[in-house]
C-alpha cells in the first residue's frame, strides 16, 4: 500500500522573509548611494524583483507518494498533477528538518527543498519520510 504524505502549501513565511529582505536592501541602497545614479538602478532592480515574485509564482509541491516495498522511485504531486519516477539524489536529515534534492528520471527535472515538520499536515509524516529515506535508501 502506498502512503501519501500531504504538505502544507503555505508560502507566507517565505514571502514575508523575502519582503523584509527587499525592504532592508532598499534602505541600504538608499543610505549608501543617496547622491548617485546607482540609487535609481538599485530601486529599479528592487521593484523588478518584487514584480517578478508577484507575477511568477513557482509550482507548489502538494504531496509525496511513497513507493511500495522494493521500489526506488516515488511519485510527487505538483500543482494537482501527479508525476512519477522521482529519485532522491541527495538528502540531509537533521532533527525536525529534511533537505531533499530530487530529480525525475527521463525529463531531468529537479527540485531542491528544505522540509520542516511544520510543512507536513500530519507532524508524524516527517518521521515516516525520514525512515523511508534512511532504511530503504531511496
Coordinates of C-alpha atoms in Angstrom, one line a residue:
X1 CA 0.0 0.0 0.0
X2 CA 1.3 3.4 -0.9
X3 CA 1.4 6.1 1.7
X4 CA 0.6 9.7 0.7
X5 CA 2.3 12.4 2.6
X6 CA 0.5 15.7 2.2
X7 CA 2.4 19.0 2.6
X8 CA 1.2 22.4 3.5
X9 CA 1.3 24.8 0.5
X10 CA 1.7 27.9 2.6
X11 CA 4.5 30.2 1.4
X12 CA 3.6 33.1 3.7
X13 CA 6.8 32.8 5.7
X14 CA 9.0 32.7 2.6
X15 CA 7.2 35.8 1.1
X16 CA 7.4 37.6 4.4
X17 CA 11.2 36.9 4.7
X18 CA 11.6 37.9 1.0
X19 CA 9.7 41.2 1.6
X20 CA 11.7 42.0 4.7
X21 CA 14.9 41.3 2.8
X22 CA 13.9 43.6 -0.1
X23 CA 12.9 46.4 2.3
X24 CA 16.2 46.1 4.2
X25 CA 18.2 46.2 1.0
X26 CA 16.3 49.2 -0.3
X27 CA 17.2 51.1 2.9
X28 CA 20.8 50.1 2.5
X29 CA 20.8 51.2 -1.1
X30 CA 19.1 54.5 -0.2
X31 CA 21.6 55.4 2.5
X32 CA 24.7 54.2 0.7
X33 CA 24.0 55.6 -2.8
X34 CA 21.8 58.6 -1.9
X35 CA 23.7 61.0 -4.2
X36 CA 24.5 58.7 -7.1
X37 CA 22.7 57.3 -10.1
X38 CA 23.2 53.8 -8.7
X39 CA 20.3 54.7 -6.3
X40 CA 17.9 54.7 -9.2
X41 CA 19.3 51.5 -10.7
X42 CA 19.0 49.8 -7.3
X43 CA 15.4 50.8 -6.8
X44 CA 14.6 49.7 -10.3
X45 CA 16.1 46.3 -9.6
X46 CA 14.2 46.0 -6.3
X47 CA 10.9 46.9 -8.0
X48 CA 11.6 44.5 -10.8
X49 CA 12.3 41.7 -8.3
X50 CA 9.1 42.4 -6.4
X51 CA 7.2 42.4 -9.7
X52 CA 8.8 39.1 -10.7
X53 CA 7.9 37.5 -7.4
X54 CA 4.3 38.6 -7.5
X55 CA 3.7 37.6 -11.1
X56 CA 5.6 34.4 -11.5
X57 CA 4.9 32.1 -8.6
X58 CA 6.7 28.8 -8.8
X59 CA 5.0 25.4 -8.8
X60 CA 4.0 24.1 -5.4
X61 CA 4.7 20.6 -4.1
X62 CA 1.5 19.3 -2.7
X63 CA 2.2 15.7 -1.8
X64 CA 4.8 12.9 -1.9
X65 CA 3.5 9.4 -2.6
X66 CA 5.9 6.9 -1.0
X67 CA 6.9 3.9 -3.1
X68 CA 5.8 0.3 -2.3
X69 CA 8.4 -2.2 -1.0
X70 CA 11.4 -2.8 -3.2
X71 CA 10.8 0.3 -5.4
X72 CA 13.3 3.0 -5.7
X73 CA 11.3 5.8 -7.3
X74 CA 8.3 7.6 -5.9
X75 CA 5.6 9.9 -7.1
X76 CA 5.2 13.6 -6.5
X77 CA 2.0 15.7 -6.8
X78 CA 2.9 19.2 -8.1
X79 CA 0.1 21.7 -8.8
X80 CA -2.6 18.9 -8.7
X81 CA -0.8 16.9 -11.3
X82 CA 0.8 13.6 -10.4
X83 CA 4.2 12.8 -11.9
X84 CA 6.2 9.7 -11.2
X85 CA 9.8 8.3 -11.5
X86 CA 11.3 10.7 -9.0
X87 CA 14.5 9.7 -7.3
X88 CA 16.4 11.2 -4.4
X89 CA 19.9 12.4 -5.5
X90 CA 20.9 13.9 -2.1
X91 CA 19.3 14.1 1.3
X92 CA 20.1 15.6 4.7
X93 CA 18.1 14.8 7.8
X94 CA 18.6 17.0 10.9
X95 CA 16.2 17.0 13.9
X96 CA 13.0 18.4 12.5
X97 CA 14.3 19.2 9.0
X98 CA 14.7 17.2 5.8
X99 CA 16.6 18.5 2.8
X100 CA 15.7 16.8 -0.4
X101 CA 17.3 17.1 -3.8
X102 CA 15.2 15.1 -6.1
X103 CA 15.2 14.6 -9.8
X104 CA 12.8 13.0 -12.3
X105 CA 14.2 10.2 -14.4
X106 CA 13.8 10.8 -18.1
X107 CA 13.0 14.5 -18.0
X108 CA 15.8 15.5 -15.6
X109 CA 13.6 18.0 -13.8
X110 CA 15.0 18.8 -10.3
X111 CA 13.6 20.1 -7.1
X112 CA 15.5 21.2 -4.1
X113 CA 13.7 21.8 -0.9
X114 CA 14.0 22.1 2.9
X115 CA 11.1 20.5 4.7
X116 CA 10.3 21.3 8.3
X117 CA 8.0 19.4 10.5
X118 CA 5.6 22.3 10.2
X119 CA 5.4 21.8 6.4
X120 CA 3.6 18.5 6.9
X121 CA -0.1 18.3 7.5
X122 CA 0.5 15.4 10.0
X123 CA 3.6 16.1 12.0
X124 CA 4.4 12.4 12.3
X125 CA 4.8 12.2 8.5
X126 CA 8.3 13.7 8.7
X127 CA 9.4 10.7 10.7
X128 CA 7.8 8.3 8.2
X129 CA 9.6 10.1 5.3
X130 CA 12.9 10.1 7.2
X131 CA 12.6 6.3 8.0
X132 CA 11.7 5.6 4.4
X133 CA 14.7 7.5 3.1
X134 CA 17.2 6.1 5.5
X135 CA 16.1 2.5 5.7
X136 CA 15.3 1.8 2.1
X137 CA 18.0 4.1 0.6
X138 CA 15.7 5.9 -1.8

